[in-house]
mmCIF file of C-alpha atoms in Angstrom:
data_model
loop_
_atom_site.group_PDB
_atom_site.id
_atom_site.type_symbol
_atom_site.label_atom_id
_atom_site.label_comp_id
_atom_site.label_asym_id
_atom_site.label_seq_id
_atom_site.Cartn_x
_atom_site.Cartn_y
_atom_site.Cartn_z
ATOM 1 C CA MET A 1 36.224 30.842 -0.130
ATOM 2 C CA TYR A 2 34.805 29.997 -3.540
ATOM 3 C CA TRP A 3 33.303 26.897 -5.034
ATOM 4 C CA LEU A 4 32.697 26.527 -8.769
ATOM 5 C CA LEU A 5 30.255 23.911 -10.003
ATOM 6 C CA HIS A 6 30.885 22.359 -13.411
ATOM 7 C CA CYS A 7 27.639 22.003 -15.355
ATOM 8 C CA THR A 8 26.857 19.767 -18.314
ATOM 9 C CA PRO A 9 27.076 21.482 -21.729
ATOM 10 C CA ARG A 10 23.316 21.554 -22.235
ATOM 11 C CA ILE A 11 22.897 23.980 -19.324
ATOM 12 C CA THR A 12 23.398 27.444 -20.808
ATOM 13 C CA SER A 13 22.788 29.395 -17.599
ATOM 14 C CA PRO A 14 25.594 30.359 -15.168
ATOM 15 C CA PRO A 15 27.033 27.651 -12.891
ATOM 16 C CA LEU A 16 24.943 26.537 -9.962
ATOM 17 C CA LEU A 17 27.174 28.162 -7.376
ATOM 18 C CA THR A 18 29.842 30.822 -7.770
ATOM 19 C CA SER A 19 30.463 31.154 -4.038
ATOM 20 C CA THR A 20 29.436 29.658 -0.733
ATOM 21 C CA TRP A 21 28.236 31.522 2.333
ATOM 22 C CA SER A 22 31.680 33.061 2.624
ATOM 23 C CA LEU A 23 30.608 36.283 4.334
ATOM 24 C CA THR A 24 29.852 35.949 8.024
ATOM 25 C CA HIS A 25 26.803 38.231 8.018
ATOM 26 C CA HIS A 26 25.203 36.160 5.214
ATOM 27 C CA PHE A 27 25.530 32.975 7.227
ATOM 28 C CA ALA A 28 24.418 34.732 10.412
ATOM 29 C CA LYS A 29 21.136 35.674 8.723
ATOM 30 C CA LEU A 30 20.604 32.082 7.576
ATOM 31 C CA PHE A 31 21.556 30.692 10.983
ATOM 32 C CA LEU A 32 19.184 32.950 12.919
ATOM 33 C CA SER A 33 16.299 32.370 10.482
ATOM 34 C CA ASN A 34 16.271 28.622 11.186
ATOM 35 C CA HIS A 35 13.536 27.633 13.619
ATOM 36 C CA PRO A 36 15.072 26.272 16.861
ATOM 37 C CA THR A 37 14.594 22.526 17.220
ATOM 38 C CA THR A 38 15.108 19.994 19.969
ATOM 39 C CA CYS A 39 17.393 17.103 19.071
ATOM 40 C CA PRO A 40 19.273 14.832 21.508
ATOM 41 C CA LEU A 41 22.229 14.889 19.101
ATOM 42 C CA ASP A 42 22.811 18.616 19.631
ATOM 43 C CA PRO A 43 25.599 19.184 22.193
ATOM 44 C CA ILE A 44 24.188 22.673 22.807
ATOM 45 C CA PRO A 45 20.423 23.423 22.572
ATOM 46 C CA SER A 46 19.685 25.279 19.340
ATOM 47 C CA HIS A 47 17.911 28.184 21.070
ATOM 48 C CA LEU A 48 20.990 28.752 23.243
ATOM 49 C CA LEU A 49 23.272 28.474 20.226
ATOM 50 C CA GLN A 50 21.302 31.193 18.466
ATOM 51 C CA ALA A 51 21.402 33.363 21.577
ATOM 52 C CA ILE A 52 25.211 33.358 21.506
ATOM 53 C CA SER A 53 25.429 33.596 17.705
ATOM 54 C CA PRO A 54 28.056 36.402 17.619
ATOM 55 C CA ALA A 55 30.496 34.070 19.351
ATOM 56 C CA VAL A 56 29.842 30.932 17.276
ATOM 57 C CA VAL A 57 28.956 32.202 13.786
ATOM 58 C CA PRO A 58 32.590 32.588 12.588
ATOM 59 C CA ALA A 59 33.421 28.974 13.473
ATOM 60 C CA LEU A 60 30.149 27.654 12.030
ATOM 61 C CA THR A 61 30.673 29.656 8.843
ATOM 62 C CA HIS A 62 34.057 27.976 8.458
ATOM 63 C CA ILE A 63 32.450 24.533 8.889
ATOM 64 C CA ILE A 64 29.761 25.290 6.293
ATOM 65 C CA ASN A 65 32.223 26.698 3.755
ATOM 66 C CA THR A 66 34.654 23.817 4.243
ATOM 67 C CA SER A 67 31.870 21.290 3.634
ATOM 68 C CA LEU A 68 30.751 22.977 0.412
ATOM 69 C CA HIS A 69 34.307 23.553 -0.799
ATOM 70 C CA THR A 70 35.476 19.962 -0.229
ATOM 71 C CA GLY A 71 32.250 18.191 -1.181
ATOM 72 C CA VAL A 72 32.091 16.410 2.178
ATOM 73 C CA PHE A 73 29.050 16.340 4.460
ATOM 74 C CA PRO A 74 30.370 15.781 8.034
ATOM 75 C CA SER A 75 29.815 12.225 9.273
ATOM 76 C CA SER A 76 28.421 13.422 12.617
ATOM 77 C CA PHE A 77 25.702 15.285 10.683
ATOM 78 C CA ARG A 78 24.536 12.035 9.047
ATOM 79 C CA GLN A 79 23.154 10.575 12.251
ATOM 80 C CA ALA A 80 19.473 10.707 13.193
ATOM 81 C CA ARG A 81 17.446 9.952 16.297
ATOM 82 C CA ILE A 82 14.051 8.311 15.672
ATOM 83 C CA THR A 83 11.147 8.748 18.091
ATOM 84 C CA PRO A 84 7.971 6.686 17.463
ATOM 85 C CA LEU A 85 4.751 8.677 17.942
ATOM 86 C CA LEU A 86 1.159 7.462 17.757
ATOM 87 C CA LYS A 87 -0.543 8.687 14.585
ATOM 88 C CA LYS A 88 -3.700 9.396 16.611
ATOM 89 C CA PRO A 89 -4.221 9.422 20.403
ATOM 90 C CA THR A 90 -7.163 7.036 20.057
ATOM 91 C CA LEU A 91 -5.147 4.287 18.338
ATOM 92 C CA ASN A 92 -4.044 1.110 20.089
ATOM 93 C CA PRO A 93 -0.460 1.709 21.330
ATOM 94 C CA SER A 94 0.331 -2.022 21.225
ATOM 95 C CA ILE A 95 0.072 -2.151 17.411
ATOM 96 C CA LEU A 96 3.311 -1.195 15.659
ATOM 97 C CA GLU A 97 1.571 0.093 12.503
ATOM 98 C CA ASN A 98 -0.156 2.798 14.562
ATOM 99 C CA TYR A 99 3.138 4.631 15.093
ATOM 100 C CA ARG A 100 4.820 7.220 12.905
ATOM 101 C CA PRO A 101 8.624 7.479 13.117
ATOM 102 C CA VAL A 102 9.731 11.070 13.716
ATOM 103 C CA SER A 103 13.315 11.678 12.642
ATOM 104 C CA LEU A 104 15.365 14.306 14.487
ATOM 105 C CA LEU A 105 18.546 15.693 12.942
ATOM 106 C CA PRO A 106 21.279 17.948 14.386
ATOM 107 C CA PHE A 107 20.467 21.652 14.167
ATOM 108 C CA ILE A 108 23.777 22.596 12.514
ATOM 109 C CA ALA A 109 23.301 19.799 9.970
ATOM 110 C CA LYS A 110 19.952 21.273 8.949
ATOM 111 C CA THR A 111 21.523 24.732 8.747
ATOM 112 C CA LEU A 112 24.134 23.366 6.332
ATOM 113 C CA GLU A 113 21.331 21.720 4.351
ATOM 114 C CA ARG A 114 19.504 25.055 4.189
ATOM 115 C CA ALA A 115 22.593 26.732 2.723
ATOM 116 C CA MET A 116 22.701 24.104 -0.026
ATOM 117 C CA PHE A 117 18.916 24.047 -0.481
ATOM 118 C CA ASN A 118 18.698 27.777 -1.181
ATOM 119 C CA GLN A 119 21.278 27.568 -3.937
ATOM 120 C CA VAL A 120 20.146 24.292 -5.529
ATOM 121 C CA SER A 121 16.489 25.331 -5.474
ATOM 122 C CA ALA A 122 17.342 28.613 -7.197
ATOM 123 C CA PHE A 123 19.371 26.758 -9.839
ATOM 124 C CA LEU A 124 16.577 24.278 -10.587
ATOM 125 C CA THR A 125 13.971 27.040 -10.751
ATOM 126 C CA GLN A 126 15.986 29.422 -12.925
ATOM 127 C CA ASN A 127 16.722 26.651 -15.418
ATOM 128 C CA ASN A 128 13.177 25.171 -15.378
ATOM 129 C CA LEU A 129 14.525 21.772 -14.348
ATOM 130 C CA LEU A 130 11.510 20.838 -12.227
ATOM 131 C CA ASP A 131 8.168 20.061 -13.806
ATOM 132 C CA SER A 132 5.671 22.924 -13.667
ATOM 133 C CA ASN A 133 3.023 20.519 -12.341
ATOM 134 C CA GLN A 134 5.105 19.556 -9.308
ATOM 135 C CA SER A 135 3.889 21.325 -6.175
ATOM 136 C CA GLY A 136 5.071 21.298 -2.591
ATOM 137 C CA PHE A 137 8.327 22.583 -1.092
ATOM 138 C CA ARG A 138 8.507 25.224 -3.845
ATOM 139 C CA SER A 139 7.622 28.893 -3.807
ATOM 140 C CA GLY A 140 4.272 29.474 -5.511
ATOM 141 C CA HIS A 141 3.439 25.754 -5.618
ATOM 142 C CA SER A 142 1.222 24.893 -2.648
ATOM 143 C CA THR A 143 -1.718 22.623 -1.879
ATOM 144 C CA GLU A 144 -3.976 25.452 -3.047
ATOM 145 C CA THR A 145 -2.322 25.697 -6.463
ATOM 146 C CA THR A 146 -2.574 21.925 -6.882
ATOM 147 C CA LEU A 147 -6.273 21.921 -6.023
ATOM 148 C CA LEU A 148 -6.992 24.886 -8.300
ATOM 149 C CA SER A 149 -5.222 23.171 -11.204
ATOM 150 C CA VAL A 150 -7.249 19.984 -10.773
ATOM 151 C CA VAL A 151 -10.574 21.799 -10.463
ATOM 152 C CA GLU A 152 -9.813 24.023 -13.475
ATOM 153 C CA ALA A 153 -8.972 20.994 -15.638
ATOM 154 C CA LEU A 154 -12.281 19.369 -14.683
ATOM 155 C CA ARG A 155 -14.210 22.586 -15.290
ATOM 156 C CA LEU A 156 -12.752 23.043 -18.771
ATOM 157 C CA ALA A 157 -13.538 19.426 -19.646
ATOM 158 C CA ARG A 158 -17.172 19.845 -18.618
ATOM 159 C CA ALA A 159 -17.403 23.045 -20.657
ATOM 160 C CA GLU A 160 -16.470 20.905 -23.686
ATOM 161 C CA SER A 161 -19.090 18.261 -22.738
ATOM 162 C CA LYS A 162 -16.364 15.825 -21.727
ATOM 163 C CA SER A 163 -16.278 13.482 -18.781
ATOM 164 C CA SER A 164 -13.102 13.123 -16.745
ATOM 165 C CA ILE A 165 -11.356 10.482 -14.725
ATOM 166 C CA LEU A 166 -9.098 11.274 -11.785
ATOM 167 C CA ILE A 167 -6.642 8.618 -10.665
ATOM 168 C CA LEU A 168 -5.027 9.162 -7.277
ATOM 169 C CA LEU A 169 -1.737 7.306 -6.914
ATOM 170 C CA ASP A 170 -0.361 6.434 -3.498
ATOM 171 C CA LEU A 171 3.170 5.194 -2.874
ATOM 172 C CA SER A 172 4.353 2.981 -0.038
ATOM 173 C CA ALA A 173 7.173 4.549 2.032
ATOM 174 C CA ALA A 174 8.306 6.476 -1.055
ATOM 175 C CA PHE A 175 10.900 8.685 0.655
ATOM 176 C CA ASP A 176 12.504 5.621 2.267
ATOM 177 C CA THR A 177 13.042 3.629 -0.941
ATOM 178 C CA VAL A 178 14.767 6.202 -3.164
ATOM 179 C CA ASN A 179 17.787 4.585 -4.818
ATOM 180 C CA HIS A 180 20.888 6.696 -4.235
ATOM 181 C CA GLN A 181 22.643 5.844 -7.505
ATOM 182 C CA ILE A 182 19.556 6.685 -9.562
ATOM 183 C CA LEU A 183 19.142 9.951 -7.656
ATOM 184 C CA LEU A 184 22.779 10.929 -8.191
ATOM 185 C CA SER A 185 22.484 10.084 -11.894
ATOM 186 C CA THR A 186 19.379 12.260 -12.094
ATOM 187 C CA LEU A 187 21.187 15.164 -10.428
ATOM 188 C CA LEU A 188 24.038 14.761 -12.899
ATOM 189 C CA ALA A 189 21.563 14.834 -15.806
ATOM 190 C CA LYS A 190 20.208 18.115 -14.418
ATOM 191 C CA GLY A 191 23.664 19.691 -14.600
ATOM 192 C CA ILE A 192 24.846 19.149 -11.034
ATOM 193 C CA SER A 193 28.338 17.670 -11.176
ATOM 194 C CA GLY A 194 31.875 18.062 -9.875
ATOM 195 C CA THR A 195 32.227 19.009 -6.221
ATOM 196 C CA ALA A 196 28.496 19.603 -5.895
ATOM 197 C CA LEU A 197 27.664 16.037 -6.906
ATOM 198 C CA GLN A 198 30.372 14.761 -4.551
ATOM 199 C CA TRP A 199 28.714 16.739 -1.762
ATOM 200 C CA PHE A 200 25.355 15.071 -2.420
ATOM 201 C CA GLU A 201 26.984 11.644 -2.605
ATOM 202 C CA SER A 202 28.591 12.312 0.777
ATOM 203 C CA TYR A 203 25.287 13.650 2.119
ATOM 204 C CA LEU A 204 23.436 10.445 1.186
ATOM 205 C CA SER A 205 26.076 7.861 2.113
ATOM 206 C CA ASP A 206 26.853 6.198 5.444
ATOM 207 C CA ARG A 207 23.776 7.525 7.202
ATOM 208 C CA SER A 208 22.608 5.901 10.424
ATOM 209 C CA PHE A 209 19.938 6.206 13.085
ATOM 210 C CA LYS A 210 19.080 5.156 16.609
ATOM 211 C CA VAL A 211 15.598 4.762 18.081
ATOM 212 C CA SER A 212 14.645 6.401 21.377
ATOM 213 C CA TRP A 213 11.844 4.687 23.279
ATOM 214 C CA ARG A 214 10.833 5.153 26.914
ATOM 215 C CA GLY A 215 14.238 6.396 27.974
ATOM 216 C CA GLU A 216 16.160 3.694 26.127
ATOM 217 C CA VAL A 217 18.242 4.102 22.964
ATOM 218 C CA SER A 218 18.756 1.316 20.426
ATOM 219 C CA LYS A 219 21.948 0.300 18.675
ATOM 220 C CA SER A 220 22.884 2.258 15.569
ATOM 221 C CA GLN A 221 21.391 1.037 12.291
ATOM 222 C CA HIS A 222 22.658 1.946 8.820
ATOM 223 C CA LEU A 223 20.515 3.411 6.043
ATOM 224 C CA THR A 224 21.364 2.422 2.474
ATOM 225 C CA THR A 225 18.348 3.847 0.638
ATOM 226 C CA GLY A 226 15.986 6.803 0.824
ATOM 227 C CA VAL A 227 16.276 10.532 1.340
ATOM 228 C CA PRO A 228 16.730 11.561 4.996
ATOM 229 C CA GLN A 229 13.461 11.918 6.873
ATOM 230 C CA GLY A 230 13.057 15.217 8.694
ATOM 231 C CA SER A 231 15.685 16.851 6.503
ATOM 232 C CA VAL A 232 15.633 20.130 4.589
ATOM 233 C CA LEU A 233 16.866 18.683 1.289
ATOM 234 C CA GLY A 234 14.891 15.417 1.323
ATOM 235 C CA PRO A 235 11.627 16.699 -0.226
ATOM 236 C CA LEU A 236 13.468 18.653 -2.941
ATOM 237 C CA LEU A 237 15.610 15.644 -3.839
ATOM 238 C CA PHE A 238 12.497 13.484 -4.038
ATOM 239 C CA SER A 239 10.912 15.967 -6.455
ATOM 240 C CA VAL A 240 14.015 15.733 -8.658
ATOM 241 C CA TYR A 241 13.813 11.932 -8.456
ATOM 242 C CA MET A 242 10.201 11.967 -9.699
ATOM 243 C CA VAL A 243 10.649 14.354 -12.659
ATOM 244 C CA SER A 244 11.162 11.648 -15.302
ATOM 245 C CA LEU A 245 7.822 10.038 -14.412
ATOM 246 C CA CYS A 246 6.076 12.979 -16.085
ATOM 247 C CA SER A 247 7.099 11.928 -19.604
ATOM 248 C CA PHE A 248 5.583 8.478 -19.054
ATOM 249 C CA ILE A 249 2.290 10.060 -18.063
ATOM 250 C CA GLN A 250 2.243 12.658 -20.851
ATOM 251 C CA LYS A 251 2.624 10.176 -23.703
ATOM 252 C CA HIS A 252 -0.723 8.617 -22.753
ATOM 253 C CA GLY A 253 -2.536 11.944 -23.037
ATOM 254 C CA PHE A 254 -3.047 12.330 -19.290
ATOM 255 C CA SER A 255 -2.586 15.579 -17.439
ATOM 256 C CA TYR A 256 -1.105 15.280 -13.964
ATOM 257 C CA HIS A 257 -0.447 17.121 -10.728
ATOM 258 C CA CYS A 258 2.113 16.079 -8.138
ATOM 259 C CA TYR A 259 2.465 17.062 -4.509
ATOM 260 C CA ALA A 260 5.446 15.369 -2.844
ATOM 261 C CA ASP A 261 4.709 11.632 -3.217
ATOM 262 C CA ASP A 262 1.036 12.114 -4.160
ATOM 263 C CA THR A 263 0.319 12.024 -7.900
ATOM 264 C CA GLN A 264 -3.055 12.767 -9.482
ATOM 265 C CA LEU A 265 -3.749 11.824 -13.085
ATOM 266 C CA CYS A 266 -6.556 13.410 -15.080
ATOM 267 C CA PHE A 267 -7.950 12.126 -18.379
ATOM 268 C CA SER A 268 -10.859 13.815 -20.156
ATOM 269 C CA PHE A 269 -12.888 12.088 -22.859
ATOM 270 C CA HIS A 270 -16.137 12.207 -24.797
ATOM 271 C CA PRO A 271 -18.820 10.002 -23.212
ATOM 272 C CA ASP A 272 -18.980 7.730 -26.271
ATOM 273 C CA ASP A 273 -15.236 6.979 -26.239
ATOM 274 C CA THR A 274 -14.785 3.208 -25.887
ATOM 275 C CA THR A 275 -10.996 3.262 -25.507
ATOM 276 C CA VAL A 276 -10.868 4.894 -22.080
ATOM 277 C CA ALA A 277 -10.361 1.727 -20.036
ATOM 278 C CA ALA A 278 -7.534 0.584 -22.308
ATOM 279 C CA CYS A 279 -5.849 4.004 -22.022
ATOM 280 C CA ILE A 280 -6.044 3.879 -18.234
ATOM 281 C CA SER A 281 -4.644 0.354 -18.061
ATOM 282 C CA ALA A 282 -1.776 1.186 -20.443
ATOM 283 C CA CYS A 283 -0.850 4.299 -18.478
ATOM 284 C CA LEU A 284 -0.907 2.490 -15.129
ATOM 285 C CA THR A 285 1.192 -0.330 -16.579
ATOM 286 C CA ASP A 286 3.866 2.119 -17.733
ATOM 287 C CA ILE A 287 3.793 3.888 -14.371
ATOM 288 C CA SER A 288 4.248 0.574 -12.550
ATOM 289 C CA CYS A 289 7.229 -0.273 -14.780
ATOM 290 C CA TRP A 290 8.794 3.124 -14.108
ATOM 291 C CA MET A 291 8.291 2.694 -10.373
ATOM 292 C CA ASN A 292 9.813 -0.776 -10.406
ATOM 293 C CA ASP A 293 12.853 0.587 -12.244
ATOM 294 C CA HIS A 294 13.141 3.370 -9.652
ATOM 295 C CA HIS A 295 12.639 1.115 -6.612
ATOM 296 C CA LEU A 296 9.271 2.648 -5.721
ATOM 297 C CA GLN A 297 6.109 0.723 -4.926
ATOM 298 C CA ARG A 298 2.567 1.770 -5.725
ATOM 299 C CA ASN A 299 0.135 1.139 -2.867
ATOM 300 C CA LEU A 300 -2.649 -0.683 -4.712
ATOM 301 C CA ALA A 301 -4.955 -0.610 -1.691
ATOM 302 C CA LYS A 302 -4.909 3.204 -1.689
ATOM 303 C CA THR A 303 -4.886 3.855 -5.452
ATOM 304 C CA GLU A 304 -8.257 5.393 -6.306
ATOM 305 C CA LEU A 305 -10.297 6.306 -9.373
ATOM 306 C CA LEU A 306 -12.965 9.013 -9.499
ATOM 307 C CA VAL A 307 -15.288 9.520 -12.498
ATOM 308 C CA VAL A 308 -16.463 13.105 -13.026
ATOM 309 C CA PRO A 309 -19.336 12.893 -15.562
ATOM 310 C CA ALA A 310 -19.981 15.470 -18.254
ATOM 311 C CA ASN A 311 -23.618 15.542 -17.158
ATOM 312 C CA ALA A 312 -26.027 13.815 -14.813
ATOM 313 C CA SER A 313 -27.118 11.324 -17.481
ATOM 314 C CA PHE A 314 -23.633 9.890 -17.959
ATOM 315 C CA HIS A 315 -23.021 6.634 -16.111
ATOM 316 C CA HIS A 316 -19.962 4.503 -16.562
ATOM 317 C CA ASN A 317 -18.512 1.840 -14.309
ATOM 318 C CA PHE A 318 -14.875 0.901 -14.861
ATOM 319 C CA ASN A 319 -14.798 -1.717 -12.100
ATOM 320 C CA HIS A 320 -14.565 -4.675 -14.478
ATOM 321 C CA GLN A 321 -12.275 -2.998 -17.009
ATOM 322 C CA VAL A 322 -9.663 -1.383 -14.755
ATOM 323 C CA ARG A 323 -8.460 -3.778 -12.069
ATOM 324 C CA HIS A 324 -6.522 -3.239 -8.845
ATOM 325 C CA ILE A 325 -7.961 0.212 -8.250
ATOM 326 C CA ASN A 326 -10.593 1.526 -5.843
ATOM 327 C CA HIS A 327 -13.544 3.406 -7.332
ATOM 328 C CA ILE A 328 -14.718 6.377 -5.249
ATOM 329 C CA ASN A 329 -16.991 9.440 -5.512
ATOM 330 C CA SER A 330 -14.939 11.849 -3.370
ATOM 331 C CA PHE A 331 -11.320 12.307 -2.387
ATOM 332 C CA LYS A 332 -8.936 14.390 -0.291
ATOM 333 C CA ASN A 333 -6.557 16.480 -2.379
ATOM 334 C CA SER A 334 -3.384 17.185 -0.369
ATOM 335 C CA GLN A 335 -5.446 17.168 2.841
ATOM 336 C CA LYS A 336 -8.313 19.118 1.226
ATOM 337 C CA PRO A 337 -11.576 17.148 0.737
ATOM 338 C CA TRP A 338 -13.262 17.372 -2.661
ATOM 339 C CA SER A 339 -16.295 15.792 -4.321
ATOM 340 C CA TYR A 340 -17.944 16.185 -7.709
ATOM 341 C CA ASP A 341 -21.434 15.935 -6.204
#
């Protein structure tokens, strides 16, 4: 079974996909490589399903190939079960904000996502369609590479007797507010069209969830925005969604590093530069406009600014010039603490 993807004329590389997982042994390898999960929506436990893989792989291969060929993501795969978990054991369990919703998806649904992920990720990488400063969920782009990039930028600035400013942007429920039409338009602009785009439209539409709590299950609720939590494709789709933000940052002379929904801006300047505060404000204004247009919300309470001086004698306070931002002297980069002291 074959599936050809029509690409936009500006893409000069081969089509995204020339075939699906049409050979049984290819799918079997993918199926067995998936880590077994526990989901109440699975009619058969995933570990048992893998144990009897020779008997079920042919049928599952047919399901996967049919989905990719027709551009339809099965409706039963678009359901999720949400389990609230305390963020920390010491938190008050009576306060709703202390819980983190954990989304569980059917095992076969995630296997189908993995088949698509492998091919889409390869297409985006081979055609350089993701920004080189976007890390996370990509081979060779980890928390370590993000941290090394930030530290190297600061080191080079100091070597040129420049001070630097780091701005750490935080988004509120970013994965949950992604607009589907904007995301699909972005995928189309990247060269993903035809049956492939139909598949993603099907994947995003008519999703629903139920909440499990103390043995009880809620009524089904529909999701109209966001990328699926707990999914394989969600983080990659969010990275695609965020790509156009980079041009807004670059035109202000800022360097940047992104890890999932965390964005770090870096601006280096000579200590006697009096335009720094205005540059910061202009950049943040443009970013806020972009986020409003893309249905994202910046968390002002968690947006932070760190000044890294060129030398010990440099002192500058931007508190009165740059509003709605917290001024700090240390930060945690993708779960890794860092300080200029």
